[in-house]
């Protein structure tokens, strides 16, 4: 059986080389020749003994648990998500399910380089807590090649130095602007879509044109590089458009502060035309509903993680329908790209996920798939080999996002398009898409040579 696995892996490795070379529009220059018979380095898996693909941590010659392809080896990817008590648990559970569905499809299509990919064995609940994240990372690190998901900007920042030391790359379940800059993310993070900072600027450009002139803007959000990044974008937009910026109101999850009463008071007292919101879904409903109940007359624009369809079952639903606009980096589950069609086919006709966290989990997985394919084509699925394959990587999102090449220059490669939606109880997932592929002059002209917030 082992010889059969090696033979199949040799054929698979040759196929990956051909696939990646075709995608790049050239030959396999720079990739390790598939027939090269180098002696394996210490710690390499059995697969390297044939000289085809070098491996080390998190890659085994034995098949994955509940394998799809019994003759394939296994690549183990870790997942650190908010699954129970954190402010994004409702989204986190669906993100995990979406990524599991994505990798199941990859495995059903034959895997990568003679390996199936497992993203379930090392899934842990970080509770959106940086300390918990650090502890869990150290627990799973000895057994995984990379991280299929690390949810939350502060939790991910907490483990970046360790990831750098360990040569562990990861996919963030967040959109901090630092993920576009190697100075902040050590060149380890495979992000997708815009950043919170760019999101705020696109949103305000669009809102100013479509929802009435903006003369003043403020931001409300969690401290750190989620709320702080969204606020930095709002401030940059205000400065560029000669609009009054009324500041950043820091709040926290209700589990920490008990309620959003203090933030509501500051919003109502500000009289702002627009409020950029960067909190969790429950806090969003409380902010919008509470402010409207207390006479606030402005509008709210919610960052990606602010929305959950369950909010339409809350007392805040009428206020959300009246004054809340949601921004996203790609179309919701009901979109019509090739990627969206694959998602819909996976769940079956007429079936929907609980929320669009499922869609996030699927779309976020494309960069890791492209990276593993490139590393396999290079003949090196060691941690170092995977990390080295990032530079110049081209990512195919099957139409969910435009194809993207990682150049290391955020001004050149950063995504600056958005999708807008409004709460609607009659729509699937209770959000009606009102504009797609939106760009904005402020966002397009923004000098993105460094992160908007944080380091």
Coordinates of N, CA and C in Angstrom, one line a residue, residues 115-343:
X115 N -1.9 14.4 -1.5 CA -2.3 14.6 -0.1 C -3.7 15.1 0.0
X116 N -4.5 14.5 0.9 CA -5.7 15.2 1.3 C -5.4 16.2 2.4
X117 N -6.3 17.1 2.6 CA -6.1 18.2 3.6 C -7.2 18.1 4.7
X118 N -6.7 18.0 5.9 CA -7.6 17.9 7.1 C -7.6 19.2 7.9
X119 N -8.8 19.8 8.1 CA -8.9 21.0 8.9 C -9.8 20.8 10.1
X120 N -10.0 19.6 10.5 CA -10.9 19.3 11.6 C -10.2 18.8 12.8
X121 N -9.1 18.1 12.6 CA -8.5 17.4 13.8 C -7.9 18.4 14.8
X122 N -7.5 19.5 14.3 CA -6.8 20.5 15.2 C -7.6 21.8 15.2
X123 N -8.9 21.7 15.4 CA -9.8 22.9 15.5 C -10.0 23.2 17.0
X124 N -9.8 24.4 17.4 CA -9.9 24.8 18.8 C -10.6 26.1 18.9
X125 N -11.2 26.4 20.1 CA -12.0 27.5 20.4 C -11.2 28.6 21.1
X126 N -10.9 29.7 20.4 CA -10.1 30.7 21.0 C -10.9 31.8 21.8
X127 N -12.2 31.7 21.8 CA -13.1 32.6 22.5 C -12.8 34.0 22.2
X128 N -12.2 34.3 21.1 CA -11.8 35.7 20.8 C -10.9 36.3 21.9
X129 N -10.1 35.5 22.4 CA -9.2 35.9 23.6 C -7.8 35.7 23.2
X130 N -7.0 36.8 23.2 CA -5.6 36.6 22.8 C -4.8 35.6 23.6
X131 N -5.0 35.6 25.0 CA -4.3 34.7 25.8 C -4.7 33.2 25.5
X132 N -6.0 33.0 25.3 CA -6.4 31.7 25.0 C -5.9 31.2 23.6
X133 N -5.9 32.2 22.7 CA -5.3 31.9 21.4 C -3.8 31.4 21.5
X134 N -3.0 32.2 22.3 CA -1.6 31.8 22.4 C -1.5 30.4 23.0
X135 N -2.3 30.1 24.0 CA -2.2 28.8 24.7 C -2.5 27.7 23.7
X136 N -3.6 27.9 22.9 CA -4.1 26.9 22.0 C -3.1 26.7 20.8
X137 N -2.5 27.8 20.4 CA -1.5 27.7 19.3 C -0.4 26.8 19.7
X138 N 0.1 27.0 20.9 CA 1.3 26.2 21.4 C 0.8 24.7 21.5
X139 N -0.4 24.5 21.8 CA -0.9 23.1 21.9 C -1.0 22.4 20.5
X140 N -1.4 23.1 19.5 CA -1.5 22.4 18.2 C -0.3 22.6 17.3
X141 N 0.5 23.6 17.6 CA 1.6 23.9 16.6 C 2.5 22.7 16.3
X142 N 2.8 21.8 17.2 CA 3.7 20.6 16.8 C 3.1 19.7 15.8
X143 N 1.8 19.8 15.5 CA 1.1 18.8 14.6 C 0.6 19.4 13.4
X144 N 0.7 20.7 13.1 CA 0.1 21.3 11.9 C 1.1 21.9 11.0
X145 N 0.9 21.9 9.7 CA 1.7 22.5 8.7 C 1.5 24.0 8.7
X146 N 0.2 24.4 8.8 CA -0.1 25.9 8.8 C -1.5 26.0 9.4
X147 N -2.0 27.2 9.5 CA -3.3 27.5 10.1 C -4.3 27.8 9.0
X148 N -5.3 27.0 8.9 CA -6.4 27.3 7.9 C -7.3 28.4 8.4
X149 N -7.2 28.8 9.6 CA -8.0 29.9 10.1 C -7.4 30.4 11.5
X150 N -7.3 31.7 11.6 CA -7.0 32.3 12.9 C -7.9 33.5 13.0
X151 N -9.0 33.3 13.9 CA -10.0 34.3 13.9 C -9.7 35.5 14.9
X152 N -9.9 36.7 14.4 CA -9.8 37.9 15.2 C -8.4 38.5 15.0
X153 N -8.4 39.9 14.9 CA -7.2 40.6 14.7 C -6.3 40.5 16.0
X154 N -6.8 40.9 17.2 CA -6.0 40.8 18.4 C -5.5 39.4 18.7
X155 N -6.4 38.4 18.6 CA -5.8 37.0 18.8 C -4.7 36.6 17.8
X156 N -4.9 37.0 16.6 CA -3.9 36.6 15.6 C -2.6 37.4 15.8
X157 N -2.7 38.7 16.2 CA -1.5 39.5 16.5 C -0.7 38.8 17.7
X158 N -1.5 38.2 18.6 CA -0.8 37.7 19.8 C 0.1 36.5 19.5
X159 N -0.1 35.8 18.4 CA 0.7 34.7 18.0 C 1.7 34.9 16.9
X160 N 1.6 36.1 16.3 CA 2.5 36.3 15.1 C 4.0 36.1 15.4
X161 N 4.5 36.6 16.5 CA 6.0 36.3 16.7 C 6.3 34.8 16.8
X162 N 5.4 34.0 17.4 CA 5.6 32.6 17.5 C 5.4 32.0 16.1
X163 N 4.5 32.4 15.3 CA 4.3 31.9 13.9 C 5.5 32.2 13.1
X164 N 6.1 33.4 13.3 CA 7.3 33.7 12.6 C 8.5 32.8 12.9
X165 N 8.6 32.5 14.2 CA 9.7 31.6 14.7 C 9.5 30.2 14.2
X166 N 8.2 29.8 14.1 CA 7.9 28.4 13.7 C 7.7 28.3 12.2
X167 N 7.8 29.3 11.4 CA 7.5 29.3 10.0 C 6.1 28.8 9.7
X168 N 5.1 29.2 10.4 CA 3.7 28.8 10.2 C 3.0 29.9 9.6
X169 N 2.5 29.7 8.4 CA 1.6 30.7 7.7 C 0.2 30.5 8.1
X170 N -0.7 31.5 7.9 CA -2.0 31.3 8.3 C -3.0 32.2 7.5
X171 N -4.3 31.8 7.6 CA -5.4 32.5 7.0 C -6.1 33.3 8.1
X172 N -6.2 34.6 8.0 CA -6.9 35.3 9.0 C -8.4 35.4 8.8
X173 N -9.2 35.2 9.9 CA -10.6 35.5 9.8 C -10.8 36.9 10.3
X174 N -10.3 37.8 9.6 CA -10.4 39.3 9.9 C -9.8 40.0 8.8
X175 N -9.9 41.4 8.8 CA -9.5 42.2 7.7 C -8.7 43.4 8.1
X176 N -7.8 43.2 9.1 CA -6.9 44.3 9.5 C -6.0 44.8 8.4
X177 N -5.7 46.1 8.3 CA -4.9 46.6 7.2 C -3.4 46.0 7.3
X178 N -3.0 45.6 8.5 CA -1.7 45.1 8.7 C -1.5 43.8 7.9
X179 N -2.5 43.1 7.6 CA -2.4 41.8 6.8 C -1.9 42.1 5.4
X180 N -2.0 43.4 4.9 CA -1.5 43.7 3.6 C 0.0 44.2 3.6
X181 N 0.6 44.1 4.8 CA 2.0 44.7 4.9 C 2.9 43.7 5.7
X182 N 4.0 43.4 5.0 CA 4.9 42.4 5.6 C 5.5 43.0 6.9
X183 N 5.6 44.3 7.0 CA 6.2 44.9 8.2 C 5.3 44.6 9.4
X184 N 4.1 44.3 9.2 CA 3.1 44.0 10.3 C 2.8 42.5 10.5
X185 N 2.8 41.8 9.4 CA 2.4 40.4 9.5 C 3.5 39.4 9.2
X186 N 4.7 39.9 9.1 CA 5.9 39.0 8.9 C 5.9 38.2 7.6
X187 N 5.0 38.7 6.7 CA 4.8 37.9 5.4 C 4.2 36.6 5.6
X188 N 3.4 36.4 6.7 CA 2.8 35.1 7.0 C 1.4 34.9 6.7
X189 N 0.7 36.0 6.5 CA -0.8 36.0 6.6 C -1.4 36.1 5.1
X190 N -2.3 35.2 4.8 CA -2.9 35.1 3.5 C -4.3 35.7 3.6
X191 N -4.4 37.0 3.5 CA -5.7 37.6 3.6 C -6.5 37.7 2.3
X192 N -7.8 38.0 2.4 CA -8.6 38.1 1.2 C -9.5 39.3 1.3
X193 N -9.7 40.0 0.2 CA -10.6 41.2 0.3 C -9.9 42.4 0.8
X194 N -10.7 43.4 1.0 CA -10.2 44.7 1.5 C -9.8 44.6 3.0
X195 N -9.3 45.7 3.5 CA -9.1 45.9 4.9 C -10.2 46.7 5.5
X196 N -10.3 46.7 6.9 CA -11.3 47.5 7.5 C -11.1 49.0 7.2
X197 N -9.9 49.4 7.1 CA -9.5 50.8 6.8 C -10.0 51.2 5.4
X198 N -9.8 50.4 4.4 CA -10.2 50.7 3.1 C -11.7 50.5 3.0
X199 N -12.3 49.6 3.7 CA -13.7 49.4 3.8 C -14.5 50.7 4.2
X200 N -14.0 51.3 5.2 CA -14.6 52.6 5.7 C -14.6 53.6 4.7
X201 N -13.5 53.7 3.9 CA -13.4 54.8 2.9 C -14.3 54.5 1.7
X202 N -14.4 53.2 1.3 CA -15.3 52.9 0.2 C -16.7 53.2 0.6
X203 N -17.0 52.8 1.9 CA -18.4 52.9 2.4 C -18.8 54.4 2.5
X204 N -17.9 55.2 3.0 CA -18.3 56.6 3.1 C -18.4 57.3 1.7
X205 N -17.5 56.9 0.8 CA -17.6 57.4 -0.6 C -19.0 57.1 -1.1
X206 N -19.4 55.8 -1.0 CA -20.6 55.4 -1.5 C -21.8 56.0 -0.8
X207 N -21.8 56.1 0.5 CA -22.9 56.6 1.3 C -23.1 58.1 1.0
X208 N -22.0 58.8 0.8 CA -22.1 60.2 0.6 C -22.8 60.5 -0.8
X209 N -22.6 59.6 -1.7 CA -23.2 59.7 -3.0 C -24.7 59.2 -3.0
X210 N -24.9 58.1 -2.3 CA -26.2 57.4 -2.4 C -27.2 57.6 -1.2
X211 N -26.7 58.0 0.0 CA -27.5 58.1 1.1 C -27.6 59.5 1.7
X212 N -27.1 60.5 1.0 CA -27.1 61.9 1.4 C -25.8 62.4 1.8
X213 N -25.6 63.7 1.6 CA -24.3 64.4 1.9 C -23.9 64.2 3.3
X214 N -22.6 63.9 3.5 CA -22.0 63.7 4.8 C -21.3 65.0 5.2
X215 N -21.6 65.5 6.4 CA -20.9 66.7 6.9 C -20.1 66.3 8.2
X216 N -20.4 65.2 8.8 CA -19.7 64.8 10.0 C -19.8 63.2 10.1
X217 N -18.7 62.7 10.6 CA -18.6 61.2 10.7 C -17.9 60.8 12.0
X218 N -18.4 59.7 12.6 CA -17.7 59.2 13.8 C -17.6 57.7 13.6
X219 N -16.8 57.1 14.5 CA -16.6 55.6 14.5 C -16.9 55.1 15.9
X220 N -17.5 53.9 15.9 CA -17.6 53.1 17.2 C -17.1 51.7 17.0
X221 N -16.2 51.3 17.9 CA -15.7 49.9 17.6 C -14.9 49.4 18.8
X222 N -14.5 48.2 18.7 CA -13.7 47.6 19.7 C -12.3 48.2 19.6
X223 N -11.6 48.3 20.8 CA -10.3 48.8 20.7 C -9.3 47.9 20.0
X224 N -8.2 48.4 19.5 CA -7.3 47.6 18.8 C -7.5 47.7 17.3
X225 N -7.0 46.7 16.6 CA -6.9 46.8 15.2 C -8.1 46.2 14.4
X226 N -9.2 46.1 15.0 CA -10.5 45.9 14.3 C -11.2 47.2 14.3
X227 N -11.7 47.6 15.5 CA -12.4 48.9 15.5 C -11.4 50.1 15.2
X228 N -10.2 50.0 15.7 CA -9.2 51.0 15.4 C -8.9 51.2 13.9
X229 N -8.8 50.1 13.2 CA -8.6 50.1 11.8 C -9.7 50.8 11.0
X230 N -10.9 50.4 11.4 CA -12.1 51.0 10.7 C -12.2 52.5 11.0
X231 N -11.8 52.9 12.3 CA -11.9 54.3 12.7 C -10.8 55.0 11.9
X232 N -9.6 54.4 11.7 CA -8.6 55.1 11.0 C -9.0 55.4 9.5
X233 N -9.7 54.5 8.9 CA -10.2 54.7 7.6 C -11.3 55.8 7.6
X234 N -12.1 55.9 8.6 CA -13.1 56.9 8.7 C -12.4 58.3 8.8
X235 N -11.4 58.3 9.6 CA -10.7 59.6 9.8 C -10.0 60.0 8.6
X236 N -9.4 59.1 7.9 CA -8.7 59.4 6.6 C -9.7 59.9 5.6
X237 N -10.8 59.3 5.5 CA -11.9 59.8 4.6 C -12.3 61.2 4.9
X238 N -12.6 61.4 6.2 CA -13.0 62.8 6.6 C -12.0 63.8 6.3
X239 N -10.7 63.5 6.5 CA -9.6 64.5 6.2 C -9.6 64.7 4.7
X240 N -9.7 63.7 3.9 CA -9.6 63.8 2.4 C -10.7 64.6 1.8
X241 N -11.9 64.6 2.5 CA -13.1 65.2 2.0 C -13.5 66.4 2.7
X242 N -12.7 66.9 3.6 CA -13.0 68.1 4.4 C -14.3 68.0 5.1
X243 N -14.4 66.9 5.8 CA -15.6 66.6 6.6 C -15.2 66.5 8.1
X244 N -16.0 66.9 9.0 CA -15.7 66.9 10.4 C -15.7 65.5 10.9
X245 N -14.5 65.1 11.5 CA -14.4 63.8 12.1 C -14.6 64.0 13.6
X246 N -15.6 63.3 14.2 CA -16.0 63.4 15.6 C -15.4 62.4 16.5
X247 N -14.4 61.6 16.0 CA -13.7 60.8 16.9 C -14.1 59.3 16.9
X248 N -13.3 58.6 17.6 CA -13.5 57.1 17.8 C -14.0 56.8 19.2
X249 N -15.2 56.2 19.2 CA -15.8 55.8 20.5 C -15.4 54.3 20.7
X250 N -14.6 54.1 21.7 CA -14.2 52.7 22.0 C -15.2 52.0 22.9
X251 N -15.6 50.8 22.5 CA -16.5 50.0 23.3 C -15.9 48.6 23.4
X252 N -16.6 47.7 23.9 CA -16.2 46.3 24.0 C -17.4 45.4 23.9
X253 N -17.1 44.1 23.8 CA -18.2 43.1 23.8 C -19.1 43.3 25.1
X254 N -20.3 43.0 25.0 CA -21.2 43.1 26.2 C -20.7 42.1 27.3
X255 N -20.0 41.1 27.0 CA -19.5 40.2 28.0 C -18.5 40.9 28.9
X256 N -17.9 42.0 28.3 CA -16.9 42.7 29.1 C -17.5 44.0 29.7
X257 N -18.3 44.7 28.9 CA -18.8 46.0 29.5 C -20.3 46.0 29.9
X258 N -20.9 44.9 29.7 CA -22.3 44.7 30.2 C -23.4 45.2 29.2
X259 N -23.2 46.4 28.7 CA -24.1 47.0 27.7 C -23.4 48.0 26.9
X260 N -24.1 48.5 25.9 CA -23.6 49.6 25.0 C -24.1 50.9 25.4
X261 N -24.6 51.1 26.6 CA -25.2 52.4 27.0 C -24.3 53.5 26.8
X262 N -23.0 53.4 27.2 CA -22.1 54.5 27.2 C -21.8 54.9 25.7
X263 N -21.7 53.9 24.8 CA -21.4 54.2 23.4 C -22.7 54.9 22.8
X264 N -23.8 54.4 23.2 CA -25.1 54.9 22.6 C -25.2 56.4 23.0
X265 N -24.9 56.7 24.3 CA -24.9 58.1 24.7 C -24.0 59.0 23.9
X266 N -22.8 58.5 23.6 CA -21.9 59.3 22.8 C -22.3 59.5 21.4
X267 N -22.9 58.5 20.8 CA -23.4 58.5 19.4 C -24.5 59.6 19.4
X268 N -25.5 59.4 20.3 CA -26.6 60.4 20.3 C -26.2 61.8 20.5
X269 N -25.3 62.0 21.4 CA -24.8 63.3 21.7 C -23.9 63.9 20.6
X270 N -23.4 63.1 19.7 CA -22.5 63.6 18.6 C -23.3 64.3 17.5
X271 N -24.5 63.8 17.2 CA -25.2 64.3 16.1 C -24.6 64.0 14.7
X272 N -23.8 63.0 14.6 CA -23.1 62.7 13.4 C -24.0 62.3 12.3
X273 N -23.6 62.6 11.1 CA -24.4 62.2 9.9 C -24.2 60.7 9.7
X274 N -23.0 60.2 9.8 CA -22.7 58.8 9.6 C -21.9 58.2 10.8
X275 N -22.2 57.0 11.2 CA -21.4 56.3 12.2 C -20.9 55.0 11.6
X276 N -19.6 54.9 11.5 CA -19.0 53.6 11.1 C -19.0 52.7 12.4
X277 N -19.5 51.5 12.2 CA -19.6 50.5 13.3 C -18.7 49.3 13.1
X278 N -17.9 49.0 14.1 CA -17.0 47.9 14.0 C -17.0 47.1 15.3
X279 N -18.1 46.4 15.6 CA -18.3 45.6 16.8 C -18.8 44.2 16.4
X280 N -19.4 43.5 17.3 CA -20.0 42.2 17.0 C -21.5 42.5 16.7
X281 N -22.2 41.4 16.1 CA -23.6 41.6 15.7 C -24.5 42.0 16.9
X282 N -24.4 41.4 18.0 CA -25.3 41.7 19.1 C -25.1 43.2 19.6
X283 N -23.9 43.6 19.6 CA -23.6 45.0 20.0 C -24.1 46.0 18.9
X284 N -24.0 45.5 17.7 CA -24.5 46.4 16.6 C -26.0 46.6 16.7
X285 N -26.8 45.6 17.0 CA -28.2 45.7 17.2 C -28.5 46.7 18.3
X286 N -27.8 46.5 19.4 CA -28.0 47.4 20.6 C -27.7 48.8 20.3
X287 N -26.5 49.0 19.6 CA -26.1 50.4 19.3 C -27.2 51.1 18.4
X288 N -27.5 50.4 17.3 CA -28.4 51.0 16.3 C -29.8 51.2 17.0
X289 N -30.3 50.2 17.6 CA -31.7 50.3 18.2 C -31.7 51.3 19.3
X290 N -30.7 51.3 20.2 CA -30.6 52.2 21.3 C -30.5 53.7 20.9
X291 N -29.7 53.9 19.9 CA -29.5 55.3 19.4 C -30.7 55.8 18.8
X292 N -31.4 55.0 17.9 CA -32.6 55.5 17.3 C -33.7 55.7 18.3
X293 N -33.8 54.9 19.3 CA -34.8 55.1 20.4 C -34.6 56.3 21.2
X294 N -33.4 56.8 21.2 CA -33.0 58.0 21.9 C -32.9 59.3 21.0
X295 N -33.5 59.2 19.8 CA -33.6 60.4 19.0 C -32.5 60.6 18.0
X296 N -31.6 59.7 17.8 CA -30.5 59.9 16.9 C -31.0 59.9 15.4
X297 N -30.6 60.8 14.6 CA -31.1 61.0 13.3 C -30.1 60.7 12.1
X298 N -28.9 60.2 12.5 CA -28.0 59.8 11.5 C -28.1 58.4 11.0
X299 N -27.2 57.9 10.2 CA -27.2 56.6 9.7 C -26.0 55.8 10.1
X300 N -26.1 54.5 10.1 CA -25.0 53.6 10.5 C -24.5 52.8 9.3
X301 N -23.2 52.6 9.3 CA -22.6 51.7 8.3 C -21.8 50.7 9.0
X302 N -22.2 49.4 8.8 CA -21.6 48.3 9.6 C -20.5 47.6 8.8
X303 N -19.3 47.3 9.5 CA -18.3 46.5 8.9 C -18.7 45.1 8.7
X304 N -17.9 44.3 8.0 CA -18.3 42.9 7.7 C -18.8 42.1 8.9
X305 N -18.1 42.1 10.0 CA -18.5 41.2 11.1 C -19.7 41.7 11.9
X306 N -20.3 42.8 11.6 CA -21.4 43.3 12.4 C -22.7 42.6 12.1
X307 N -22.8 41.9 11.0 CA -24.1 41.3 10.6 C -24.3 39.9 10.9
X308 N -25.5 39.6 11.3 CA -26.0 38.2 11.5 C -27.5 38.2 11.2
X309 N -28.0 37.3 10.4 CA -29.4 37.3 10.1 C -30.3 37.3 11.3
X310 N -29.8 36.7 12.4 CA -30.6 36.6 13.6 C -31.0 38.0 14.2
X311 N -30.3 39.0 13.7 CA -30.6 40.4 14.2 C -32.0 40.8 13.8
X312 N -32.5 40.2 12.7 CA -33.8 40.6 12.3 C -34.9 40.0 13.1
X313 N -34.5 39.1 14.1 CA -35.5 38.6 15.1 C -35.4 39.4 16.4
X314 N -34.5 40.4 16.4 CA -34.3 41.2 17.6 C -35.2 42.5 17.6
X315 N -35.4 43.1 18.8 CA -36.2 44.3 18.8 C -35.6 45.4 18.0
X316 N -34.3 45.3 17.6 CA -33.7 46.4 16.8 C -34.0 46.3 15.3
X317 N -34.7 45.2 14.9 CA -34.9 45.0 13.4 C -35.5 46.2 12.7
X318 N -36.5 46.9 13.2 CA -37.0 48.1 12.5 C -36.0 49.2 12.3
X319 N -35.2 49.4 13.4 CA -34.2 50.4 13.3 C -33.1 50.0 12.3
X320 N -32.7 48.7 12.3 CA -31.7 48.3 11.3 C -32.2 48.4 9.9
X321 N -33.5 48.1 9.6 CA -34.0 48.2 8.3 C -34.0 49.7 7.9
X322 N -34.2 50.6 8.8 CA -34.4 52.0 8.5 C -33.1 52.7 8.3
X323 N -32.0 52.4 9.1 CA -30.8 53.3 9.0 C -29.5 52.6 9.0
X324 N -29.5 51.3 8.7 CA -28.3 50.5 8.7 C -27.9 50.0 7.3
X325 N -26.7 50.2 6.9 CA -26.2 49.6 5.7 C -24.9 48.8 6.0
X326 N -24.9 47.6 5.4 CA -23.8 46.7 5.7 C -22.8 46.6 4.5
X327 N -21.6 46.5 4.8 CA -20.5 46.5 3.8 C -19.8 45.1 3.8
X328 N -19.5 44.5 2.7 CA -18.8 43.3 2.6 C -17.8 43.3 1.5
X329 N -16.8 42.4 1.5 CA -15.8 42.3 0.5 C -16.1 41.5 -0.7
X330 N -17.2 40.7 -0.6 CA -17.6 39.9 -1.7 C -19.1 39.6 -1.6
X331 N -19.7 39.0 -2.6 CA -21.2 38.8 -2.6 C -21.5 37.8 -1.5
X332 N -22.7 37.8 -1.0 CA -23.1 36.8 0.0 C -23.3 35.5 -0.6
X333 N -23.8 34.5 0.1 CA -23.9 33.1 -0.3 C -24.7 33.0 -1.6
X334 N -25.7 33.9 -1.8 CA -26.6 33.8 -2.9 C -26.0 34.4 -4.2
X335 N -24.7 34.8 -4.2 CA -24.1 35.3 -5.4 C -24.0 34.3 -6.5
X336 N -23.5 34.8 -7.7 CA -23.6 33.9 -8.9 C -22.2 33.6 -9.5
X337 N -21.1 33.8 -8.8 CA -19.8 33.5 -9.3 C -19.6 31.9 -9.3
X338 N -18.6 31.5 -10.0 CA -18.3 30.0 -10.0 C -18.1 29.5 -8.6
X339 N -17.5 30.3 -7.7 CA -17.3 29.9 -6.3 C -18.6 29.8 -5.6
X340 N -19.5 30.8 -5.8 CA -20.8 30.7 -5.2 C -21.6 29.6 -5.7
X341 N -21.5 29.3 -6.9 CA -22.3 28.1 -7.5 C -21.8 26.8 -6.8
X342 N -20.4 26.7 -6.6 CA -19.9 25.5 -5.9 C -20.4 25.4 -4.5
X343 N -20.5 26.6 -3.8 CA -21.0 26.6 -2.4 C -22.4 26.1 -2.4

